[in-house]
Backbone as numpy.savetxt, mean C-alpha at the origin, in Angstrom:
# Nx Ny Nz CAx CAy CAz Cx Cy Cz
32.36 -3.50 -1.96 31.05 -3.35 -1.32 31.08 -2.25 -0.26
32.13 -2.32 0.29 32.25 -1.54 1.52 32.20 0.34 0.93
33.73 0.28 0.45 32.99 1.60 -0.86 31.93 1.83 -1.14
31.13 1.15 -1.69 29.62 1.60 -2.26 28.59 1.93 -1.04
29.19 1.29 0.10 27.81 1.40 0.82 28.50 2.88 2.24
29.39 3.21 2.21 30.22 3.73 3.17 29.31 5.39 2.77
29.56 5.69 1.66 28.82 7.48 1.13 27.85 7.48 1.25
26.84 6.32 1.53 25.43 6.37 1.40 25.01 6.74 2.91
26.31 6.18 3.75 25.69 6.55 5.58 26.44 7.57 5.94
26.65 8.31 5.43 27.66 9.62 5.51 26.32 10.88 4.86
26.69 11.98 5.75 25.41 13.13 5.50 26.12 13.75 4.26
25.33 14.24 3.23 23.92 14.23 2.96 23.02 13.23 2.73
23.74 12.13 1.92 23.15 11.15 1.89 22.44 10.25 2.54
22.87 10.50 3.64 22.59 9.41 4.85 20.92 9.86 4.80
20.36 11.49 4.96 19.23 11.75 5.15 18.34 11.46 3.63
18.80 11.31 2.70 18.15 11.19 1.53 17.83 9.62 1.55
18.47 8.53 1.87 18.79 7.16 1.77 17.92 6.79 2.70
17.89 7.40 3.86 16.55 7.17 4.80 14.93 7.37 4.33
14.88 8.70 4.26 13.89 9.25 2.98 13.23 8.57 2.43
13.99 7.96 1.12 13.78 6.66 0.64 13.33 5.38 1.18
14.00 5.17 2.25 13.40 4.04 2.65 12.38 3.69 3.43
11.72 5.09 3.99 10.65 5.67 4.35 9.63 5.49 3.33
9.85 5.69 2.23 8.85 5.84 0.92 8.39 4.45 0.66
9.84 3.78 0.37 9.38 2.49 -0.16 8.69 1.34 1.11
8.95 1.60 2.74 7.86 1.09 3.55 6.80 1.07 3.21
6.38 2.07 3.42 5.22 3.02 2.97 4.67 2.11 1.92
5.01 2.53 0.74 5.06 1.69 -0.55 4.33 0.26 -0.33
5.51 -0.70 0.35 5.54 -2.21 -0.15 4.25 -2.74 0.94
4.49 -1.54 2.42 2.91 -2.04 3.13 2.40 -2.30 2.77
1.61 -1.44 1.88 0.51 -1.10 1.77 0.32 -2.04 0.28
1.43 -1.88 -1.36 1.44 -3.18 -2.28 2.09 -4.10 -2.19
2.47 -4.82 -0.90 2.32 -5.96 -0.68 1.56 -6.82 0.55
1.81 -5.69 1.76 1.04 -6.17 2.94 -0.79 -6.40 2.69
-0.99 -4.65 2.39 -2.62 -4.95 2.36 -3.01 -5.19 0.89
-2.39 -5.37 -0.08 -2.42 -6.17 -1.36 -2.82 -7.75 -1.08
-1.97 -8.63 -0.46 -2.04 -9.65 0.35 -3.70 -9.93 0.61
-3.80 -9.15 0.89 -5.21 -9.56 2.22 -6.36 -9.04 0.97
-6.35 -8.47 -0.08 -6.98 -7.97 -0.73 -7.88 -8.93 -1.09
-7.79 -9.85 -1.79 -8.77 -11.02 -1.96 -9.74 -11.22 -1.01
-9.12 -11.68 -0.08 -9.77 -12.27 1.38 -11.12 -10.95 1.48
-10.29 -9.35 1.82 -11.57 -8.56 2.46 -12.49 -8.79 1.12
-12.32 -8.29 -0.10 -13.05 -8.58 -1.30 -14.23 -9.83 -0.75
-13.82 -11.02 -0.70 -14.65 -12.28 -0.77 -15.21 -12.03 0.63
-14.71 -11.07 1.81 -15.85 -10.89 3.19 -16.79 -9.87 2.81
-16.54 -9.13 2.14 -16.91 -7.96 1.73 -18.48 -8.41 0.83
-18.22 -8.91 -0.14 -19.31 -9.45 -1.27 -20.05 -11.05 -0.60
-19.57 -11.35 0.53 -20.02 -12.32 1.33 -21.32 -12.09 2.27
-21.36 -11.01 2.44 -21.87 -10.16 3.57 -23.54 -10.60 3.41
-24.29 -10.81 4.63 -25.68 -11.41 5.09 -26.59 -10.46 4.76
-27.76 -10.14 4.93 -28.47 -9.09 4.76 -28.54 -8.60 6.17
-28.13 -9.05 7.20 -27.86 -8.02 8.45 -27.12 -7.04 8.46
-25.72 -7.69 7.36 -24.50 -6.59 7.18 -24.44 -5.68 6.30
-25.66 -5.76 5.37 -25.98 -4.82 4.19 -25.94 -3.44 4.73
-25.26 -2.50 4.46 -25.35 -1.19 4.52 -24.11 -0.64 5.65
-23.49 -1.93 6.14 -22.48 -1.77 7.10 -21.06 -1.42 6.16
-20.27 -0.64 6.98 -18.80 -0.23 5.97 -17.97 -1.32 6.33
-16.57 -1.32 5.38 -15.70 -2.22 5.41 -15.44 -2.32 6.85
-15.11 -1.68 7.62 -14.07 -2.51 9.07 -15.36 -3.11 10.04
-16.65 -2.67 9.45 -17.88 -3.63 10.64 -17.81 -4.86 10.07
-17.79 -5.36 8.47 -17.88 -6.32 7.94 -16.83 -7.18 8.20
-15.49 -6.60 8.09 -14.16 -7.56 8.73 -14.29 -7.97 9.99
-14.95 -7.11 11.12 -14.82 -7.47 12.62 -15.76 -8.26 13.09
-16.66 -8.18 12.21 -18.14 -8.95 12.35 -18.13 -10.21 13.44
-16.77 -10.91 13.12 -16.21 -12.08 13.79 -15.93 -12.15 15.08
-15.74 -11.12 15.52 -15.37 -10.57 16.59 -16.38 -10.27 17.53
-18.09 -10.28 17.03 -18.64 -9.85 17.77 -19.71 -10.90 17.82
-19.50 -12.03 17.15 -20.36 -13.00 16.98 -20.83 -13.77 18.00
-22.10 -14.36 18.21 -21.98 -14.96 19.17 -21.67 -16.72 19.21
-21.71 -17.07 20.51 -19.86 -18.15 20.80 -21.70 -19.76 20.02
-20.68 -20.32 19.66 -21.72 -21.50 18.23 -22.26 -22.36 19.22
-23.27 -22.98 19.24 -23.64 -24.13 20.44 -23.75 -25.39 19.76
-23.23 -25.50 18.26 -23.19 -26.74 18.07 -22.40 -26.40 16.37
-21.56 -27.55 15.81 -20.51 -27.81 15.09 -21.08 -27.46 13.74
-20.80 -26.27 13.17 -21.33 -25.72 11.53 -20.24 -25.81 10.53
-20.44 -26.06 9.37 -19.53 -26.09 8.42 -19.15 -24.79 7.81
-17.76 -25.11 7.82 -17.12 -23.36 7.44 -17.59 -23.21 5.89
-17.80 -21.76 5.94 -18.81 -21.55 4.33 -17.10 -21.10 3.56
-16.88 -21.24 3.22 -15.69 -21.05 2.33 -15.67 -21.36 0.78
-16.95 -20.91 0.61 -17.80 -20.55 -1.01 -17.05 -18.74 -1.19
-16.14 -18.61 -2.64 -15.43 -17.73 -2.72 -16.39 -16.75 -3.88
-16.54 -15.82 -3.43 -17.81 -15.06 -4.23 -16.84 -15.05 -6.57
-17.73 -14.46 -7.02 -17.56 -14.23 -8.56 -16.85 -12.83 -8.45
-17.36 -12.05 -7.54 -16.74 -10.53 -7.33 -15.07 -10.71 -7.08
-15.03 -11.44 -5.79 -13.77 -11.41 -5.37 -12.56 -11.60 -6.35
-12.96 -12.54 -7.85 -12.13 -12.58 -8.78 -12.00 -11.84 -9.52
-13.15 -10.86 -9.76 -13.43 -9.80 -11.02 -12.29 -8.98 -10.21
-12.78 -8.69 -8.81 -12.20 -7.40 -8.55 -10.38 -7.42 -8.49
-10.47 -8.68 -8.22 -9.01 -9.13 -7.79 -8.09 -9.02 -9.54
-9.12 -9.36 -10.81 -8.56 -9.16 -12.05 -8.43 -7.72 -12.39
-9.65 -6.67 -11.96 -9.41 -5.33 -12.16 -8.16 -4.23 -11.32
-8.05 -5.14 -10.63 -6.74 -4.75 -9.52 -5.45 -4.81 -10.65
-5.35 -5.69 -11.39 -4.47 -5.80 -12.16 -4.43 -5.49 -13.27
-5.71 -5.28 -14.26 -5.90 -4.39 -14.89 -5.25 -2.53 -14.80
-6.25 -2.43 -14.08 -5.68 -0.87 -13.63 -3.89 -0.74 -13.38
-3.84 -1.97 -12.55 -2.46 -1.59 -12.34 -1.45 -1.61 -13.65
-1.71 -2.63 -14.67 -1.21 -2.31 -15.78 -1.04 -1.24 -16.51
-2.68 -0.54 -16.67 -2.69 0.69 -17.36 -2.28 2.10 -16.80
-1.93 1.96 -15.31 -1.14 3.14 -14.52 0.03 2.60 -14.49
0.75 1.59 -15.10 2.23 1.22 -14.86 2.56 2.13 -16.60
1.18 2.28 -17.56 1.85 2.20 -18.61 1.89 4.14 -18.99
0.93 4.46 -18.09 1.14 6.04 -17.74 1.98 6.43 -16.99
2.34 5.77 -16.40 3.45 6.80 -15.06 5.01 6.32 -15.79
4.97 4.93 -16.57 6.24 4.90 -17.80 6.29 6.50 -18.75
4.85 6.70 -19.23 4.67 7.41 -20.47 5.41 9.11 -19.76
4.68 9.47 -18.62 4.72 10.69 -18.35 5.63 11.15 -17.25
6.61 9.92 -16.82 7.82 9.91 -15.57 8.83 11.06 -16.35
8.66 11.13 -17.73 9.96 11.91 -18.64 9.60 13.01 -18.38
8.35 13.90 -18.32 8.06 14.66 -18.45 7.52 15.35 -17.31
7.20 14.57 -15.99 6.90 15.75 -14.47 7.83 15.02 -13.71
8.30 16.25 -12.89 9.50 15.90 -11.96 8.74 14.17 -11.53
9.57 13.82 -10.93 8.88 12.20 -9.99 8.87 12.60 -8.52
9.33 13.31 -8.26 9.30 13.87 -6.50 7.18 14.43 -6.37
7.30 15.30 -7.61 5.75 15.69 -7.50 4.67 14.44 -7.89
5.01 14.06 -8.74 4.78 12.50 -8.80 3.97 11.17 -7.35
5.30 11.43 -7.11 5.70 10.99 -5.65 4.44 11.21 -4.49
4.26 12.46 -4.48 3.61 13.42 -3.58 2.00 12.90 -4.30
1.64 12.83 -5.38 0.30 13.15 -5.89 -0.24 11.54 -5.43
0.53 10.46 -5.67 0.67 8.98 -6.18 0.02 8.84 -4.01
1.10 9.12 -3.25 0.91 9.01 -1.73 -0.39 9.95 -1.33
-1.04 10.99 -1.64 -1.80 11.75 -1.13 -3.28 10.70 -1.72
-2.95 10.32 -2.95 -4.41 9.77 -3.68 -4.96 8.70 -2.84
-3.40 7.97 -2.78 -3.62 6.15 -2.09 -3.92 6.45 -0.52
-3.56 7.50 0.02 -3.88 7.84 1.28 -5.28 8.20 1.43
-5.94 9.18 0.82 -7.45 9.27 0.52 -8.29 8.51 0.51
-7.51 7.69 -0.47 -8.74 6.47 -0.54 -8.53 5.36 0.71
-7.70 5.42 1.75 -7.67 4.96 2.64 -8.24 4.97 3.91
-8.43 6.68 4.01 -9.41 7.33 4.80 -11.04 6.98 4.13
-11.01 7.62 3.13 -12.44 7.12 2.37 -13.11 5.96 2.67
-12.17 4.85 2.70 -12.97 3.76 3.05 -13.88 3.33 4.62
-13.36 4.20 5.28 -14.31 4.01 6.53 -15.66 4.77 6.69
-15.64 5.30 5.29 -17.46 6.09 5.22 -17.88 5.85 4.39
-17.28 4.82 3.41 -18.17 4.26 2.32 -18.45 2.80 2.54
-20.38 2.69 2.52 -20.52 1.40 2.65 -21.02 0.61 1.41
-21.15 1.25 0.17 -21.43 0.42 -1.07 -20.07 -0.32 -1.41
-20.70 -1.55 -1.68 -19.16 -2.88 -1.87 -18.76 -2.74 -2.87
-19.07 -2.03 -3.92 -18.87 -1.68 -5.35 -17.72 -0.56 -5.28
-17.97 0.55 -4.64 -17.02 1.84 -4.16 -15.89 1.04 -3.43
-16.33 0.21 -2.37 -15.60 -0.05 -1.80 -14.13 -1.02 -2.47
-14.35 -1.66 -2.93 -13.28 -2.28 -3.66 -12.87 -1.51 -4.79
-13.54 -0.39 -5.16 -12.78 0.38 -6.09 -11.87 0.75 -5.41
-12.04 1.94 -4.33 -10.84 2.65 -3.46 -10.07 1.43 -3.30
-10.46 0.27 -2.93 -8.67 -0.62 -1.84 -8.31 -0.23 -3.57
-8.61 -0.65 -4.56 -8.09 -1.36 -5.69 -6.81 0.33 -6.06
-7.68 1.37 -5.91 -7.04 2.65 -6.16 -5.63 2.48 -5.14
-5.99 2.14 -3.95 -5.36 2.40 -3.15 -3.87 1.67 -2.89
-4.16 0.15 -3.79 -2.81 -0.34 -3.61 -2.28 -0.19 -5.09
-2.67 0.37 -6.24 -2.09 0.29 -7.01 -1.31 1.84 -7.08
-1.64 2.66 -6.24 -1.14 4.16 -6.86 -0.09 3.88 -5.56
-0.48 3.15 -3.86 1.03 3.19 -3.27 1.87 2.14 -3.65
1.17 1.05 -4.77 2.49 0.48 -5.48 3.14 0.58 -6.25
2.66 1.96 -6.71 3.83 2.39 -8.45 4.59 3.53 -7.78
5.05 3.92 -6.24 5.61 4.27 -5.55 6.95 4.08 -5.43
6.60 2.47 -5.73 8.41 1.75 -5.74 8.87 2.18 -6.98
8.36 2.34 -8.32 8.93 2.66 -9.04 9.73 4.16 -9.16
8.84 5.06 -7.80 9.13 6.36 -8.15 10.20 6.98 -7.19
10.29 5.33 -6.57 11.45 5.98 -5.42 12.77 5.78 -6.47
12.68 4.44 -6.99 14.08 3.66 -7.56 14.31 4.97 -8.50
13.29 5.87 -8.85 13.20 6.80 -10.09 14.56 7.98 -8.96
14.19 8.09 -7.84 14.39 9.01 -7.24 16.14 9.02 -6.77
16.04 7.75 -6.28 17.52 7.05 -6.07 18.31 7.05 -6.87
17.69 6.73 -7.91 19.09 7.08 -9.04 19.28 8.78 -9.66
18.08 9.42 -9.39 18.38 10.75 -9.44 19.55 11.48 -8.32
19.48 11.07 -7.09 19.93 11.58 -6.12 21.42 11.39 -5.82
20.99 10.09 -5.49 22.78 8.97 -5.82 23.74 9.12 -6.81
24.92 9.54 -6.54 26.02 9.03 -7.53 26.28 7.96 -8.17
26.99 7.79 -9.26 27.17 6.76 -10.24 28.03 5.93 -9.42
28.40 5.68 -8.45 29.61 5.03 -7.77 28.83 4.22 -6.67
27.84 4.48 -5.85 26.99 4.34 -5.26 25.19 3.68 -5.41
25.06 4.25 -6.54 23.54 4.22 -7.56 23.24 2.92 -7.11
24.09 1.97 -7.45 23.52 0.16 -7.57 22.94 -0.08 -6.03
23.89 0.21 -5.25 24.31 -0.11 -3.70 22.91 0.81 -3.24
22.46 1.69 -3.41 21.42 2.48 -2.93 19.75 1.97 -2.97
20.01 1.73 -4.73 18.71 1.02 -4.70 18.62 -0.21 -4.05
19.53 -1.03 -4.25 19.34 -2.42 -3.82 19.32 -2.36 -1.97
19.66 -1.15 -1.65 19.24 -1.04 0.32 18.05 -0.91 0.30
17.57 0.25 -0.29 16.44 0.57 -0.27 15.18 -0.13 -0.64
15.28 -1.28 -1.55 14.35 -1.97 -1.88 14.33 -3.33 -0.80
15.67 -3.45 -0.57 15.79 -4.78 0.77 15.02 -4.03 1.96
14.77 -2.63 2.03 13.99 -2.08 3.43 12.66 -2.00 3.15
12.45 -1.89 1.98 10.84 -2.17 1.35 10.19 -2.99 1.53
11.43 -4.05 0.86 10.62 -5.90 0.78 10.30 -6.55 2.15
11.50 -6.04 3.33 11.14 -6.60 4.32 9.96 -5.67 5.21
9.79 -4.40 4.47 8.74 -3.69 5.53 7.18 -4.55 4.90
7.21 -4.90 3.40 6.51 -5.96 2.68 6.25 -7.12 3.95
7.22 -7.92 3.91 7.04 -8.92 4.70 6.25 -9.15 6.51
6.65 -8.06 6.83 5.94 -7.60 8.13 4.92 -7.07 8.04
4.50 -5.97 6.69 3.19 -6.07 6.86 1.80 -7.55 6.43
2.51 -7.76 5.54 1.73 -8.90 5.43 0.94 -10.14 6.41
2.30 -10.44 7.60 2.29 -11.24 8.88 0.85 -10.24 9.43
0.98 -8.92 9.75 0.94 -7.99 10.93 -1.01 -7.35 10.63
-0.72 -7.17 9.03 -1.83 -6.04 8.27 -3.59 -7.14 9.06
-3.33 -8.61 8.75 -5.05 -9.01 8.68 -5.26 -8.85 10.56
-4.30 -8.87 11.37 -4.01 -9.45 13.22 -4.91 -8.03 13.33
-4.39 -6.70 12.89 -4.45 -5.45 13.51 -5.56 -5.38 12.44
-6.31 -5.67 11.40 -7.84 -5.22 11.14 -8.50 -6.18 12.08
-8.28 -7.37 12.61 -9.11 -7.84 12.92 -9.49 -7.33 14.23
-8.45 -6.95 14.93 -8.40 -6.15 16.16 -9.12 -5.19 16.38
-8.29 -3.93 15.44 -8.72 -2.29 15.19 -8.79 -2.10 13.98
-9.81 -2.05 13.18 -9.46 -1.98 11.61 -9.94 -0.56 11.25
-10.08 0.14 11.89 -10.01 2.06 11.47 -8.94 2.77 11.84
-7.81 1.93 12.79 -7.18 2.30 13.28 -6.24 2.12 12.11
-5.97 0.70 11.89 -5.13 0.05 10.79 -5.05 0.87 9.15
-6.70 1.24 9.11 -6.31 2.30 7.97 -5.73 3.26 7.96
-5.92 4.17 9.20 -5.83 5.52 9.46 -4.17 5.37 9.34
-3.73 4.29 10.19 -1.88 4.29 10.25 -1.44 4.26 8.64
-2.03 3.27 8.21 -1.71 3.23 6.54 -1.77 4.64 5.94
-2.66 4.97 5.79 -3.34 6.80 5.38 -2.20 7.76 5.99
-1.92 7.51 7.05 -1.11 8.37 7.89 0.40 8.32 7.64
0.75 6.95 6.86 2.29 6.70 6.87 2.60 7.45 5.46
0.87 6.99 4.70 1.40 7.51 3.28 1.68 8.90 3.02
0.60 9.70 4.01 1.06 11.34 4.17 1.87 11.18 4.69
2.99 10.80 5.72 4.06 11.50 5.80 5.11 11.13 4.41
4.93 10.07 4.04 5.72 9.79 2.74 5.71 11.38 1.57
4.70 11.73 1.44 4.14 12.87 0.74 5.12 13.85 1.30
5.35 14.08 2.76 5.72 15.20 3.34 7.20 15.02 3.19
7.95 14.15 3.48 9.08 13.44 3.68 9.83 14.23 1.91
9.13 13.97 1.29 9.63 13.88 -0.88 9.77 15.55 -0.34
9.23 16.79 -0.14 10.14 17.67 0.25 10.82 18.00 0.48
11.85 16.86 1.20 13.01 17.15 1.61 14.37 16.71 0.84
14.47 15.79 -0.18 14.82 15.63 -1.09 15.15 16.71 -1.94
16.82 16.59 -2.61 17.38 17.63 -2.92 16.28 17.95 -4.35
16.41 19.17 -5.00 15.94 19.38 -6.21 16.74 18.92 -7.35
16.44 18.98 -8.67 17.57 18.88 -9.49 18.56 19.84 -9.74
């Protein structure tokens, strides 16, 4: 073990192995943290009063926040809309049929450019969402948005074994995905606290981590 993991913290590698694990943060945030919560905004989202009609996603999440304090004991509405399931099934849809393109065409364009196109899109639509207030658009982009920074993980593990030696290869991915899963796990705790707080802020960091991910795949050796 010690072997396998000793070349990976030794330069050059050391900066490529980081790199990586930069990517796959990035990555598991965003398809697993704000994946997570995806349902939930969906069902606030298609929930929304006719006061909130025409309001964008982070007024509709904070809404709560600005409510005024109840003067007597109401029953929580926790009626889960028909949308929230469609959209939550087309989430997985799509993600199927971009798992079965980025299989088809990984042989054929580098994965570093890949890499770059996959982080710039899911970042877009991250920004996008704070000026679009149709709920229809709107759950398209999250839906864009966690499925193109979740086929990310595939394009790092793509990357790791490009980069890494055969002596090392196993030991690399398996760091790199343990720095993923747990950046996964923290966002998940962390992602609904900080929309409910600042939720333009919360995108913009998301949007912002995924461009540097974009910027970061530059530095990565060529073949």
């Amino acid at each position: 073990m010690v072997q396998q993991t000793l070349p990976i913290v030794k330069l050059p590698y050391l900066i490529y192995f980081l790199i990586c694990c930069v990517h796959n943060i990035g990555a598991f945030a965003i398809y697993g943290g704000l994946g997570l919560w995806f349902p939930d905004i969906m069902n606030q989202v298609f929930s929304q009063d006719a006061s909130d009609v025409g309001k964008k996603v982070c007024a509709i999440l904070q809404r709560n926040e600005t409510l005024p304090a109840l003067t007597e004991i109401e029953l929580c509405d926790d009626d889960v809309k028909i949308e929230t399931f469609v959209y939550t099934l087309l989430l997985g849809v799509i993600g199927c049929i971009y798992a079965l393109i980025t299989s088809a065409v990984l042989g054929k364009f580098d994965q570093k450019v890949m890499m770059v196109f996959n982080c710039i899109v899911a970042g877009i639509c991250g920004i996008a969402l704070q000026f679009i207030a149709n709920s229809y658009a709107v759950a398209i982009l999250f839906c864009l948005e966690i499925v193109f920074a979740g086929y990310c993980v595939l394009l790092v593990n793509a990357n790791v074994v490009a980069i890494f030696p055969t002596n090392v290869r196993a030991m690399a991915v398996a760091l790199t995905n343990m720095i993923g899963r747990l950046s996964c796990f923290v966002a998940s705790a962390v992602i609904g606290l900080l929309m409910l707080q600042n939720c333009p802020v919360t995108f913009y960091m998301l949007s912002v981590l995924l461009f540097l991910c974009a910027g970061l795949t530059f530095l990565l050796p060529k073949k």
